[in-house]
Short mmCIF file of C-alpha atoms and ligand atoms in Angstrom, two decimals:
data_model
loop_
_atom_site.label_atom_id
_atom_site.label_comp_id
_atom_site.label_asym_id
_atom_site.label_seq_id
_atom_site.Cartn_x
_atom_site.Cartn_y
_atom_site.Cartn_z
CA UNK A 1 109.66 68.37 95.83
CA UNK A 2 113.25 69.72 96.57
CA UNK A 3 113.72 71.98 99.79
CA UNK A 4 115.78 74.58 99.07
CA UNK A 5 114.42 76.97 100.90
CA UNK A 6 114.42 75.27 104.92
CA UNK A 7 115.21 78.03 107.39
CA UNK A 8 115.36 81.00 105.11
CA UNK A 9 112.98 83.87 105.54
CA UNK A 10 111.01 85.31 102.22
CA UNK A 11 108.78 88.28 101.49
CA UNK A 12 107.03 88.18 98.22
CA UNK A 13 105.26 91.15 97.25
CA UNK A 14 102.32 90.90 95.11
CA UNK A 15 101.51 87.74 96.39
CA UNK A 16 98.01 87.48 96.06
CA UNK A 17 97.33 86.63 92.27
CA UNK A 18 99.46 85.42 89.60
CA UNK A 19 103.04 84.65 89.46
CA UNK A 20 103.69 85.91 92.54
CA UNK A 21 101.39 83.80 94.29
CA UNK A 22 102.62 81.21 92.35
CA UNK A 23 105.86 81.91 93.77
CA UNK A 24 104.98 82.16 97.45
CA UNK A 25 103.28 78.71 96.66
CA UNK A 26 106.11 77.03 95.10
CA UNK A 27 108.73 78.29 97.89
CA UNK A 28 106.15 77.61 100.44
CA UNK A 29 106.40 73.79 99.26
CA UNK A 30 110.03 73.94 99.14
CA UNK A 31 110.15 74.93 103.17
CA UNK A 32 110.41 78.65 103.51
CA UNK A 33 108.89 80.84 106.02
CA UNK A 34 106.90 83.19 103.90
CA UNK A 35 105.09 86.79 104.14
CA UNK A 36 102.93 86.89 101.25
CA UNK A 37 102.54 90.54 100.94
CA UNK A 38 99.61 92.40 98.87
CA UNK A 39 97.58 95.44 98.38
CA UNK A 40 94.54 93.41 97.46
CA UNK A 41 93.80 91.92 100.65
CA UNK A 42 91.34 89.12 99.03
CA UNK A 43 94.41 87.68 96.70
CA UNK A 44 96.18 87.21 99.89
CA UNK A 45 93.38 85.21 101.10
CA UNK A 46 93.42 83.00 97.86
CA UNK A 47 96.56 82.72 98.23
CA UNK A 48 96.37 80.98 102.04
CA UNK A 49 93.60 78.75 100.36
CA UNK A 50 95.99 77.80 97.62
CA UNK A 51 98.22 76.70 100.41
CA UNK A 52 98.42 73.06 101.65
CA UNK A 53 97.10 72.87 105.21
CA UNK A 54 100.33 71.44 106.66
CA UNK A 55 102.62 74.76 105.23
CA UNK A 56 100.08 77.05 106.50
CA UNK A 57 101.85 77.72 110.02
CA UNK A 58 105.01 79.25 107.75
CA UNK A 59 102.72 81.51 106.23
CA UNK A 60 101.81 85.12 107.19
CA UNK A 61 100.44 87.55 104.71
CA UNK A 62 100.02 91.24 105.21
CA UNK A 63 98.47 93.87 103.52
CA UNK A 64 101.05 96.25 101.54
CA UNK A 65 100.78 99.43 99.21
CA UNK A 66 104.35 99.27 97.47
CA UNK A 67 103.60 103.00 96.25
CA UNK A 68 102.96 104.43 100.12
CA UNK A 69 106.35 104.48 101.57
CA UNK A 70 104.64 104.41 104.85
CA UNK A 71 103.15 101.47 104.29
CA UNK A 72 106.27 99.47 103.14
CA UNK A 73 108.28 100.76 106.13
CA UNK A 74 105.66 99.63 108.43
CA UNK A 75 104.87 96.28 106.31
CA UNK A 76 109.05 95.10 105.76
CA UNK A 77 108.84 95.60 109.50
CA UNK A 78 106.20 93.54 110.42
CA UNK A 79 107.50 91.11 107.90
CA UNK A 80 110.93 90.87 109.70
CA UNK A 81 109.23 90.78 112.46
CA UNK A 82 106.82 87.41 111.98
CA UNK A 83 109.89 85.66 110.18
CA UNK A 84 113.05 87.12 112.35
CA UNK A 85 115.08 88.61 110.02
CA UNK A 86 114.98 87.98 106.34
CA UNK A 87 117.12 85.87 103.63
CA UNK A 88 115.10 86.46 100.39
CA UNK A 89 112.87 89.47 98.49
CA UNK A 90 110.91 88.99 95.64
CA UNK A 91 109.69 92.09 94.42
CA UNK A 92 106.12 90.47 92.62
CA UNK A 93 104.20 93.70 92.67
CA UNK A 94 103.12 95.43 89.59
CA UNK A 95 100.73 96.51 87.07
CA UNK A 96 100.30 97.54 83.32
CA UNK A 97 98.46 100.36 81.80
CA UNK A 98 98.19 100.39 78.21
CA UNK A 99 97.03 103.24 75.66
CA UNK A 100 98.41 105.18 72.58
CA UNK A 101 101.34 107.23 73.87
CA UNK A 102 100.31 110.28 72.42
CA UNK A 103 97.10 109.88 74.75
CA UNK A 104 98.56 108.46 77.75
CA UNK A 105 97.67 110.77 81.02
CA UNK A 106 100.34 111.84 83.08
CA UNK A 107 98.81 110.34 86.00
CA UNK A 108 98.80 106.67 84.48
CA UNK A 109 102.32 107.34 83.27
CA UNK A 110 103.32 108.31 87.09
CA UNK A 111 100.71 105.26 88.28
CA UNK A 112 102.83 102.61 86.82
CA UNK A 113 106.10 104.15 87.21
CA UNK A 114 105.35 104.68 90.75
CA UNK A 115 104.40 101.07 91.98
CA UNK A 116 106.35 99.03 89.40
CA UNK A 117 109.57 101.12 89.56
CA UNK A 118 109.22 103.21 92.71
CA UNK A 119 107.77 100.54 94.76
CA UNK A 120 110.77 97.86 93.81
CA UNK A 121 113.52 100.95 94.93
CA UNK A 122 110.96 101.65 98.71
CA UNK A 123 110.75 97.50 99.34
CA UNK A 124 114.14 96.72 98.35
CA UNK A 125 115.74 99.76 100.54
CA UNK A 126 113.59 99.00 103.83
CA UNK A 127 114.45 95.52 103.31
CA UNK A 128 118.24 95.80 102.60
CA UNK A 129 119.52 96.21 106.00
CA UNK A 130 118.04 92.37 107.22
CA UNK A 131 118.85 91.62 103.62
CA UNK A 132 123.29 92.28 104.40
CA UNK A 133 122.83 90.71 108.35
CA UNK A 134 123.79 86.99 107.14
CA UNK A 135 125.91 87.70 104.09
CA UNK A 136 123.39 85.58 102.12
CA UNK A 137 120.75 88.19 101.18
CA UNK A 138 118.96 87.98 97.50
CA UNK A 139 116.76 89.93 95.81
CA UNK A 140 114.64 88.81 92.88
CA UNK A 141 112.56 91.50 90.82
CA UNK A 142 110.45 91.52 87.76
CA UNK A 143 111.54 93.23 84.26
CA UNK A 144 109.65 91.89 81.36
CA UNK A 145 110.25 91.33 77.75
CA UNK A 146 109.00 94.66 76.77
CA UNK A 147 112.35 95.83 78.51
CA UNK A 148 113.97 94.36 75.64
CA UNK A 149 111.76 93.70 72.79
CA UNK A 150 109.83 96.49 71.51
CA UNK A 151 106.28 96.57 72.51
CA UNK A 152 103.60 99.13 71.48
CA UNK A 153 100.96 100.90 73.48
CA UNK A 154 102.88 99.64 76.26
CA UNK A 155 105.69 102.77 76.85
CA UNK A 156 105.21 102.99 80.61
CA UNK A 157 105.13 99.87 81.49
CA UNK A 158 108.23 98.97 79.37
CA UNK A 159 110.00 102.36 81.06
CA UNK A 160 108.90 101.11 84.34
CA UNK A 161 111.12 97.47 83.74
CA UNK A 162 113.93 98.59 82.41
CA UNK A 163 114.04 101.16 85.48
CA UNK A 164 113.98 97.89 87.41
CA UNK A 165 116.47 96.33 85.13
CA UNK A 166 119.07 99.22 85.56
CA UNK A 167 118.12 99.32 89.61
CA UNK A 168 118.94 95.83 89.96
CA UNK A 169 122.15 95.92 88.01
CA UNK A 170 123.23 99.18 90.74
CA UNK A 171 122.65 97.18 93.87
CA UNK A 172 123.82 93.98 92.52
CA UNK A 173 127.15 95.51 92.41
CA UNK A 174 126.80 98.22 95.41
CA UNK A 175 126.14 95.21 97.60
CA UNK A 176 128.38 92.19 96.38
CA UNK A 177 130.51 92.14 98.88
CA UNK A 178 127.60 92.07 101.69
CA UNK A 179 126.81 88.76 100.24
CA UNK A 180 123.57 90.05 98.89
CA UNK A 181 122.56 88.58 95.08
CA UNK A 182 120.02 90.77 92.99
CA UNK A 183 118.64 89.03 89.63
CA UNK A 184 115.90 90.00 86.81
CA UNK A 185 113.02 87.42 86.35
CA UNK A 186 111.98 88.20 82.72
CA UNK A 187 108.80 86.65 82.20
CA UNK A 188 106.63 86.93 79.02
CA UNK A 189 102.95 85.85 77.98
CA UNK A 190 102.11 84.33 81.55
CA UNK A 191 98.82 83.90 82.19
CA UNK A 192 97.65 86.25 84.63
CA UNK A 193 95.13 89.20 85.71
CA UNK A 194 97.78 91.27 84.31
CA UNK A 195 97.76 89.78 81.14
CA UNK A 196 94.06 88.86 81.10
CA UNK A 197 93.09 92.68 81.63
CA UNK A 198 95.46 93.84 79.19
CA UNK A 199 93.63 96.99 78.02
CA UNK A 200 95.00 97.61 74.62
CA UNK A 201 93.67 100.17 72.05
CA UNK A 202 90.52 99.52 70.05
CA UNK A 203 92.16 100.04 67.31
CA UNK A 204 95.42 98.89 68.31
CA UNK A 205 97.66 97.13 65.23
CA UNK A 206 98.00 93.55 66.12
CA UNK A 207 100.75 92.97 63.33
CA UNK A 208 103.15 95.30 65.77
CA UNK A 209 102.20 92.96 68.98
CA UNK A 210 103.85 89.52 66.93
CA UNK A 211 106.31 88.90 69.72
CA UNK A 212 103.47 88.05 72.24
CA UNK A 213 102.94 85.56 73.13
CA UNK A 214 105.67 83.05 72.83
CA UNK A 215 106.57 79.75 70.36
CA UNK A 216 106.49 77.02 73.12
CA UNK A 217 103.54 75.27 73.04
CA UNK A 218 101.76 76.90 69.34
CA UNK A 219 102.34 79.78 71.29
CA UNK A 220 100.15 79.14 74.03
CA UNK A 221 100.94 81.65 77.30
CA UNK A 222 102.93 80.35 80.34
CA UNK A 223 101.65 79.71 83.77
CA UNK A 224 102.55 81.30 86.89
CA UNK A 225 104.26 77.84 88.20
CA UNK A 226 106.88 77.79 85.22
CA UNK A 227 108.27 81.44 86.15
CA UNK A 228 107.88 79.78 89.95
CA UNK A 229 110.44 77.26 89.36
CA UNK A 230 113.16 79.56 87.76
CA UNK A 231 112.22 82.11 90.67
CA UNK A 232 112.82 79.07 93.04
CA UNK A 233 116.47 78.26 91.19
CA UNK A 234 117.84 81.70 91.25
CA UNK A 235 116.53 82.71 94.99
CA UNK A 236 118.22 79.01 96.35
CA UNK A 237 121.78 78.17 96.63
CA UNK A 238 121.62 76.48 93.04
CA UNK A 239 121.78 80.36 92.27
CA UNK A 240 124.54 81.37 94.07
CA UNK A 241 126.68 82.43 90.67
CA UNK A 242 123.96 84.43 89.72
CA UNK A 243 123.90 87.96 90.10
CA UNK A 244 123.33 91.23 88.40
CA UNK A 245 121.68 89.68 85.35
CA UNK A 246 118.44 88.53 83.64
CA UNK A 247 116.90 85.09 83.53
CA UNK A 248 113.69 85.11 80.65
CA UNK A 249 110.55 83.03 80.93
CA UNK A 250 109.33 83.70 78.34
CA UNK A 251 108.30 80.98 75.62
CA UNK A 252 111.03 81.89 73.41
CA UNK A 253 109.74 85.51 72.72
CA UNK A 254 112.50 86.71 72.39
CA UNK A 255 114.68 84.77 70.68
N1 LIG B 301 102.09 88.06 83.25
C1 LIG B 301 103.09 88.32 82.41
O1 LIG B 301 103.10 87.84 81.26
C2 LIG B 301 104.24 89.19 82.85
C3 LIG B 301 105.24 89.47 81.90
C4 LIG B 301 106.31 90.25 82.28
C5 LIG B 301 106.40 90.74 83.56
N2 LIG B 301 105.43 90.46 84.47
C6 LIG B 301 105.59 91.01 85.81
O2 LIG B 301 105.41 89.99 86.78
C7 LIG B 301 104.92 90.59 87.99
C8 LIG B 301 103.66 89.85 88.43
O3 LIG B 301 102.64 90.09 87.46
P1 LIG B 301 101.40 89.11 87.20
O4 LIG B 301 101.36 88.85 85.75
O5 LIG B 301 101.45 87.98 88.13
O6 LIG B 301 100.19 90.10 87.52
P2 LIG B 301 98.96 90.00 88.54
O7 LIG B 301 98.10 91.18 88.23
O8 LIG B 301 98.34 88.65 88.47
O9 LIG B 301 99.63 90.16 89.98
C9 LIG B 301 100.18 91.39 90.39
C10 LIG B 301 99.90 91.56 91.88
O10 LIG B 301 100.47 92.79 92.29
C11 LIG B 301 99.58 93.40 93.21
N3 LIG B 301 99.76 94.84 93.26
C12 LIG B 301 99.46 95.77 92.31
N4 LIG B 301 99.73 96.99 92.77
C13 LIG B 301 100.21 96.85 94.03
C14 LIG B 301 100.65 97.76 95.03
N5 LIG B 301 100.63 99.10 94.83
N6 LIG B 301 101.10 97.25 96.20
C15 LIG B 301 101.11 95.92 96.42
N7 LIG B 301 100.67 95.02 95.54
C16 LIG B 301 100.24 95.48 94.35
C17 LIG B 301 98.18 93.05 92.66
O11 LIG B 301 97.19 93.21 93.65
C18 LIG B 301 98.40 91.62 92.22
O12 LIG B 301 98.09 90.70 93.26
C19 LIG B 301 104.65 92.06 87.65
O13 LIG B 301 105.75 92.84 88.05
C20 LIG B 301 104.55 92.06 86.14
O14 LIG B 301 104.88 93.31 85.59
C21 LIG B 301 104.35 89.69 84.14
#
């Protein structure tokens, strides 16, 4: 296992299930300090049981509402806090509502735009400030391939990523010259609770859903681990030319 990530300081949000978790694992392994960060306080505590015994002492987790701007401000805190200062953000937190547009309630349309869109803008401005201290700050949020590929029954959620894809683009340039990198993981078809609970239409048209999942493997979906690793490249020095752009995981969706 490499060890990129010795001495630097990382909060993941959404770190208690699925790729994030399998982020905070993977960078975890690779040496970082690590506040695994999480509205669903259970995740957070399979996520410290997913962790090796010996990389437990770098790990801190903390219970965080991405949508309460109280609770980020007093969470990024406590976060800089535990670590001293921070190096790395990865913005893991999200969810996906699906439903015939026509049908979909306001509030669900405001529910997803609020943590998945909303809540990457509150985490990323609290934790900007530690972010620009060191010149080496990066930030690493989650679009997905419905930002770029059509997807039906899915409008929110798609609006909500390429929100984040625009809002990463902004401070990727507003911030280059503080040193601070910020780069779109585009995953696709990972094997998740997200994608697990995907509540679709009953009598949602499958022949308009083709892209999903991927070709890689018959088309079988990707696991958290395999976003991980490109998550691990971009937020390490092997990433350091990166910025302002997209990286896909996603089993050749797309292509
Ligand atoms: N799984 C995929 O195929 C896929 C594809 C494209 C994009 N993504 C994105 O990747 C990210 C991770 O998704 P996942 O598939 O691992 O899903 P997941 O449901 O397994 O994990 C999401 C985590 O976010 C947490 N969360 C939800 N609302 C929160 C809030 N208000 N505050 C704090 N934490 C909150 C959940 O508790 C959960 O632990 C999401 O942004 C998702 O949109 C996933």
């Amino acid at each position: 296992m490499l060890s990129r990530f010795e001495g630097r300081r990382v909060l993941v949000t959404g770190a208690g299930s699925g790729i994030a978790q399998g982020v905070a694992l993977r960078l975890l392994a690779e040496g970082a300090q690590l506040v695994a960060a999480d509205v669903n306080e259970a995740g957070l505590q399979s996520t410290v049981e997913a962790t090796p015994a010996d990389q437990r002492d770098r790990l801190h987790t903390l219970r965080l509402d991405v949508a309460d701007p109280a609770s980020v401000t007093a969470t990024v805190a406590a976060a800089v806090e535990f670590l001293g200062g921070l190096d790395v953000l990865v913005n893991g937190a999200g969810i996906m509502r699906a439903g015939h547009t026509h049908e979909l309630p306001l509030e669900t349309w405001t529910q997803v735009i609020t943590v998945n869109l909303t809540g990457t803008f509150l985490v990323t401005q609290a934790a900007i400030p530690h972010l620009i201290e060191h010149q080496r700050g990066v930030v690493v949020n989650f679009s997905s391939t419905s930002a770029f590929g059509s997807v039906p029954y899915m409008a929110a959620y798609a609006a909500s990523k390429a929100g984040v894809n625009a809002f990463t683009h902004a401070i990727a340039l507003e911030y280059v010259k503080k040193g601070l990198r910020a780069v779109n993981i585009v995953p696709g078809g990972i094997a998740t609770g997200l994608t697990s609970g995907l509540d679709l239409p009953a009598d949602a048209d499958w022949s308009l859903i083709a892209r999903l999942p991927g070709w890689i493997e018959g088309g079988a979906l990707g696991k958290p681990e395999d976003v991980a690793g490109a998550v691990a490249m971009v937020a390490s020095d092997d990433g350091r030319y990166m910025t302002g752009t997209e990286l896909r995981v996603d089993g050749g969706a797309l292509m």
